[in-house]
XYZ file of C-alpha atoms in Angstrom:
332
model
C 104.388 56.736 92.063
C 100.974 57.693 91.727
C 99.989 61.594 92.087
C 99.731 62.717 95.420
C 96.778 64.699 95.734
C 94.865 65.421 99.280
C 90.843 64.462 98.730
C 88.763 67.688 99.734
C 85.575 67.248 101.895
C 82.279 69.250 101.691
C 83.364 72.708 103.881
C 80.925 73.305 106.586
C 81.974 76.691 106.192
C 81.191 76.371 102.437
C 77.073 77.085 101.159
C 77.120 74.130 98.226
C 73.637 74.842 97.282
C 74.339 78.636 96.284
C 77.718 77.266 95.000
C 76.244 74.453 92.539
C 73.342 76.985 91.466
C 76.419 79.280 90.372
C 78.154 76.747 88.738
C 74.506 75.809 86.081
C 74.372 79.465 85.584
C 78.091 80.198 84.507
C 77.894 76.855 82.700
C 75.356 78.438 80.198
C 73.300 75.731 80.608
C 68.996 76.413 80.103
C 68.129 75.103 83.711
C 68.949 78.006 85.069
C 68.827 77.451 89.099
C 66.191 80.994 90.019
C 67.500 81.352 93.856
C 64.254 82.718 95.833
C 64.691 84.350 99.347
C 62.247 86.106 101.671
C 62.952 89.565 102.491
C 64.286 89.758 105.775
C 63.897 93.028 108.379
C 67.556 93.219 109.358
C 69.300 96.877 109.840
C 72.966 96.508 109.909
C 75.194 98.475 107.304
C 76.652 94.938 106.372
C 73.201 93.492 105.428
C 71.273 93.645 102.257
C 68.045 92.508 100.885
C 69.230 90.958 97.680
C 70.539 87.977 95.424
C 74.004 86.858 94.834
C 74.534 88.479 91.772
C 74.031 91.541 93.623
C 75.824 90.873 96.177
C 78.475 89.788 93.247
C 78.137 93.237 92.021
C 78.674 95.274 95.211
C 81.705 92.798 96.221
C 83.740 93.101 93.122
C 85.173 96.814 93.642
C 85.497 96.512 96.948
C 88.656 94.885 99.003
C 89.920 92.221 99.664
C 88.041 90.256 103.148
C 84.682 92.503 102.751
C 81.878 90.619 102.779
C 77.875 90.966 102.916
C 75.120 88.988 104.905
C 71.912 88.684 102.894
C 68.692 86.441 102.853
C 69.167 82.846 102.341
C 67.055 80.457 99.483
C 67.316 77.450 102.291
C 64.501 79.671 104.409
C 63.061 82.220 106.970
C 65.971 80.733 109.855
C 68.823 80.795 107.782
C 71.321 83.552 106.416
C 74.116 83.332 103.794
C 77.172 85.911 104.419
C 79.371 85.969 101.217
C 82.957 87.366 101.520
C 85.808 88.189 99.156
C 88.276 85.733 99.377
C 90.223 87.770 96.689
C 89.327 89.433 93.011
C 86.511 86.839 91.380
C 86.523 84.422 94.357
C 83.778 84.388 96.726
C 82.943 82.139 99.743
C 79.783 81.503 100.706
C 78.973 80.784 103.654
C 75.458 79.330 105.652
C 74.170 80.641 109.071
C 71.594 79.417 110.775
C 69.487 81.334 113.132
C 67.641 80.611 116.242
C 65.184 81.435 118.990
C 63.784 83.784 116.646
C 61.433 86.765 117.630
C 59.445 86.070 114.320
C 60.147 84.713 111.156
C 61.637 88.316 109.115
C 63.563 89.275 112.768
C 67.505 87.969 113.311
C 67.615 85.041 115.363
C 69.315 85.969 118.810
C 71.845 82.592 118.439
C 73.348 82.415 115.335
C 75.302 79.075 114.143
C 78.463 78.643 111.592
C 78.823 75.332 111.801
C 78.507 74.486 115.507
C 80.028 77.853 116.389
C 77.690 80.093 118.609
C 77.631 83.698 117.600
C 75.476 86.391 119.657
C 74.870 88.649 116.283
C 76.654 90.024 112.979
C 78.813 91.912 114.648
C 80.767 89.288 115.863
C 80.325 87.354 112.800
C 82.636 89.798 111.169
C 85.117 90.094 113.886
C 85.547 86.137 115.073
C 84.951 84.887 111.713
C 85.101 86.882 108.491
C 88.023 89.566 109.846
C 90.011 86.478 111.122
C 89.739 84.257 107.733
C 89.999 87.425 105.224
C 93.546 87.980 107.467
C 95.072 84.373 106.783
C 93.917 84.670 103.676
C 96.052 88.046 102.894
C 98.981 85.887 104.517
C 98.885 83.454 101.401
C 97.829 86.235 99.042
C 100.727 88.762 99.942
C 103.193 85.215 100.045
C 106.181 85.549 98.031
C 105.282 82.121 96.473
C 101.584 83.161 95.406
C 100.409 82.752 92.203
C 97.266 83.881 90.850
C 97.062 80.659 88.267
C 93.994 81.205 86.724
C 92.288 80.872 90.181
C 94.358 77.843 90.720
C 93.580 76.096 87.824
C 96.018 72.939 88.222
C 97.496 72.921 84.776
C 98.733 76.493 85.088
C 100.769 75.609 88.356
C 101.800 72.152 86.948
C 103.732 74.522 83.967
C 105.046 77.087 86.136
C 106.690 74.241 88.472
C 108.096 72.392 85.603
C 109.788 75.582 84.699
C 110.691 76.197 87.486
C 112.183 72.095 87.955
C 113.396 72.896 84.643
C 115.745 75.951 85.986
C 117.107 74.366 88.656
C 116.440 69.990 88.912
C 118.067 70.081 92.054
C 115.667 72.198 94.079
C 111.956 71.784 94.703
C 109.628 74.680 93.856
C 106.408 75.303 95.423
C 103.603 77.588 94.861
C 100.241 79.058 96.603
C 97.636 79.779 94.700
C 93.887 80.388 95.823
C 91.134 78.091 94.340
C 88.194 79.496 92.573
C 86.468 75.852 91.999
C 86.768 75.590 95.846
C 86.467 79.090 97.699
C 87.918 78.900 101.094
C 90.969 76.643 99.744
C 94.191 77.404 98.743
C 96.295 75.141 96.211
C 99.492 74.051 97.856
C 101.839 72.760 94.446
C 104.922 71.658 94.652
C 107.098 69.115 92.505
C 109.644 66.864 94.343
C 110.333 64.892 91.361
C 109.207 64.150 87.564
C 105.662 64.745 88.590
C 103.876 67.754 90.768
C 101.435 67.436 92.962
C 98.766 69.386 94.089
C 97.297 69.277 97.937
C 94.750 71.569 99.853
C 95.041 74.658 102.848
C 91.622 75.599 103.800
C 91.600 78.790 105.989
C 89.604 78.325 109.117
C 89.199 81.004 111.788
C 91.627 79.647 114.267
C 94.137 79.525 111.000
C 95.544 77.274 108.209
C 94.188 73.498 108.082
C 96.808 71.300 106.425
C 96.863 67.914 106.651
C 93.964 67.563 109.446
C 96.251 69.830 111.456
C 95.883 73.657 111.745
C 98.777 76.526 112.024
C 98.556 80.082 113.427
C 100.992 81.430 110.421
C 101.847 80.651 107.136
C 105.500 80.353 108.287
C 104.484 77.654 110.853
C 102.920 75.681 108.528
C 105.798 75.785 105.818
C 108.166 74.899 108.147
C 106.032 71.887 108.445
C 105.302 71.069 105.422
C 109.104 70.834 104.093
C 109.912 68.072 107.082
C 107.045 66.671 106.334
C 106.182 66.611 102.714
C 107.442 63.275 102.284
C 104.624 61.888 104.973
C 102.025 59.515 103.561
C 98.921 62.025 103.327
C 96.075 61.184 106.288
C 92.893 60.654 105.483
C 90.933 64.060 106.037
C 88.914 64.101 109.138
C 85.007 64.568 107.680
C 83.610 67.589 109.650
C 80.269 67.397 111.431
C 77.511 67.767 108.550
C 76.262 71.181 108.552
C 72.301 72.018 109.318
C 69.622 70.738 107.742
C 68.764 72.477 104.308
C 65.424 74.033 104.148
C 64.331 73.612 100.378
C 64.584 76.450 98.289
C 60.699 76.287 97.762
C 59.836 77.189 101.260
C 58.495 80.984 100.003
C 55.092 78.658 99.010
C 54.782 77.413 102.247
C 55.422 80.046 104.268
C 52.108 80.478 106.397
C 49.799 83.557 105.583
C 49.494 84.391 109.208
C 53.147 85.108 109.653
C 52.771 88.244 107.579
C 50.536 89.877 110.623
C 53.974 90.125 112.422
C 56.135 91.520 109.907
C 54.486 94.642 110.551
C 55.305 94.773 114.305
C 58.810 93.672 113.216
C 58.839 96.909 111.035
C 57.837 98.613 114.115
C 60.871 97.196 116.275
C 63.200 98.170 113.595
C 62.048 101.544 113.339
C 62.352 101.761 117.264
C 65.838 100.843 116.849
C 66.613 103.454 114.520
C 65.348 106.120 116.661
C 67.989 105.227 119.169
C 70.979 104.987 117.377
C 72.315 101.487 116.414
C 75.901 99.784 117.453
C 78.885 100.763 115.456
C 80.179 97.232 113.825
C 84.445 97.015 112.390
C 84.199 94.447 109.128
C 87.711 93.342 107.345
C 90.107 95.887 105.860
C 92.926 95.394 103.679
C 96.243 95.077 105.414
C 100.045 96.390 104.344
C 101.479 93.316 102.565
C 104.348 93.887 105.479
C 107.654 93.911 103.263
C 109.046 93.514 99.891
C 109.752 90.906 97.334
C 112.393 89.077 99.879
C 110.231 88.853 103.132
C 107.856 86.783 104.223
C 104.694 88.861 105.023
C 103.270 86.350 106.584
C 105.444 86.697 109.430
C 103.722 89.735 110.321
C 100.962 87.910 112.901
C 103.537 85.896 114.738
C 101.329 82.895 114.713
C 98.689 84.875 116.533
C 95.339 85.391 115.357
C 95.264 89.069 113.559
C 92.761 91.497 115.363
C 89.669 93.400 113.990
C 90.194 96.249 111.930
C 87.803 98.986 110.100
C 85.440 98.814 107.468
C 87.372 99.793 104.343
C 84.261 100.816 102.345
C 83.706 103.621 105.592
C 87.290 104.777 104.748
C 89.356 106.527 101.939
C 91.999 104.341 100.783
C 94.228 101.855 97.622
C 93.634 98.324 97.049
C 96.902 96.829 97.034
C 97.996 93.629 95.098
C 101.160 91.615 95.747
C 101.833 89.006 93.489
C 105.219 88.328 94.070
C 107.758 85.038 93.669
C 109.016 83.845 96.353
C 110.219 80.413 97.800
C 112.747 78.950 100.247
C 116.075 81.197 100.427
C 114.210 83.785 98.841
C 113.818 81.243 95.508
C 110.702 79.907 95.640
C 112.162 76.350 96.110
C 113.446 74.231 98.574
C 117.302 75.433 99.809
């Protein structure tokens, strides 16, 4: 039979523009993609006036689910937030902003998608806390695997060893995807051949199979009734905003600058009064040892806000660990 692999649609919660302009650049090749933003007048500890590789910078000591909103190249009414998915993945990820004071001033509606959010605040709490937390689910899984960022060949090997060990079970790994940032590589070999499908972690949870779970374990115990299930077509999401082109600095009107001043002004006014404490994603305890299943440790409830670990003193963590079904990492 033919490989069974699930087709992956463009993520509305994915920025492809920033994502392909990585890609030229790491590629080496000479049309290197310049991003261009405008500087925006934004206080909020989570916001910076920079480019991704700075952004890239700041991100890659700090935990796991941190992330940083910063100026976008599609224009004035648009931000990007990037967050750490886990060590050299980042997801990107597009806002749009409305009813706008003036162009350099946050928008008072912001938009993920067609998800309303009042301000950043609750940017990191409904979105970026939630997804950074199913993410640690898969990440602290007994059957995670780091695989080269997913890289399909490396999993393909460690399941035919694992086939090889034992033909009469079926091993299965998780492994996060670094060509797609957001995803997570479900492998698993039934047979001669493995194959290779697609969790994408969504706020409300896992998204498998055009269906989405509140736990890893919920979505397992789906997945091994249900593996043999002729994979649906994935439901195409609703197509994201329009993209402002990256060359909108040139026709920005002159006039608009006579209000960056007053939004200056505002800013410093805001300042003087103090401004709202916010809680971004923190690392949590990977919740057991080699034998659990830490992703238990939600319940198939959505996990709650927690602080900012780069306000607070504490150790990255990594758990790597095997795992599987009956404590294997195969089907009992």
């Amino acid at each position: 039979p033919p490989m069974c692999v699930c087709s992956t649609p463009r993520d509305i919660y994915y920025d492809h523009i920033q994502s392909e302009a990585d890609q030229k650049k790491e590629s080496g090749g000479k049309k290197e993609v310049k991003q261009k933003y405008i500087r925006r007048v934004i206080v909020h500890p989570s916001f910076k006036n920079c480019s991704y590789e700075e952004v890239e910078n700041d991100l890659a000591d700090l935990e796991q689910g941190e992330a940083f909103f910063r100026p976008s190249s599609k224009g004035p009414d648009h931000l990007t937030i990037t967050w750490k998915v886990t060590d050299s993945i980042l997801q990107h990820v597009d806002i749009q902003e409305r009813d706008k004071p003036n162009p350099y001033s946050l928008g008072r509606t912001l938009l993920i998608g067609k998800e309303e959010y009042e301000d950043l605040d609750e940017i990191l709490a409904r979105f970026v806390q939630l997804m950074a937390a199913y993410a640690r689910e898969l990440l602290t899984n007994k059957c995670y695997r780091s695989a080269n960022g997913g890289d399909r060949k490396t999993l393909e090997k460690l399941l035919t060893d694992e086939r090889d060990k034992n033909p009469k079970r079926i091993p299965y790994f998780f492994s996060a995807s670094k060509q797609l940032p957001g995803k997570f590589v479900l492998a698993y070999q039934p047979n001669k051949k493995p194959r290779v499908e697609y969790i994408t972690i969504v706020p409300d949870g896992f998204r498998y199979r055009n269906q989405v779970y509140g736990s890893i374990n919920e979505l397992v115990k789906w997945f091994k009734a249900h593996f043999k299930d002729p994979i649906p077509k994935p439901v195409v999401a609703a197509a994201p905003s329009p993209v402002v082109p990256s060359n909108v600095m040139g026709m920005v009107d002159p006039n608009m600058m006579s209000n960056f001043q007053a939004a200056v002004d505002t800013v410093n006014q805001q300042r003087s009064v103090g401004g709202t404490p916010y809680t971004p994603s923190q690392w949590a305890p990977a919740g057991g040892g080699a034998g659990s299943t830490p992703g238990s440790q939600y319940g198939g409830q959505q996990p709650q806000p927690q602080h900012p670990p780069h306000q607070q003193q504490h150790h990255q963590q990594h758990h790597h660990h095997a795992g599987a079904y009956g404590g294997t990492g195969q089907y009992g």
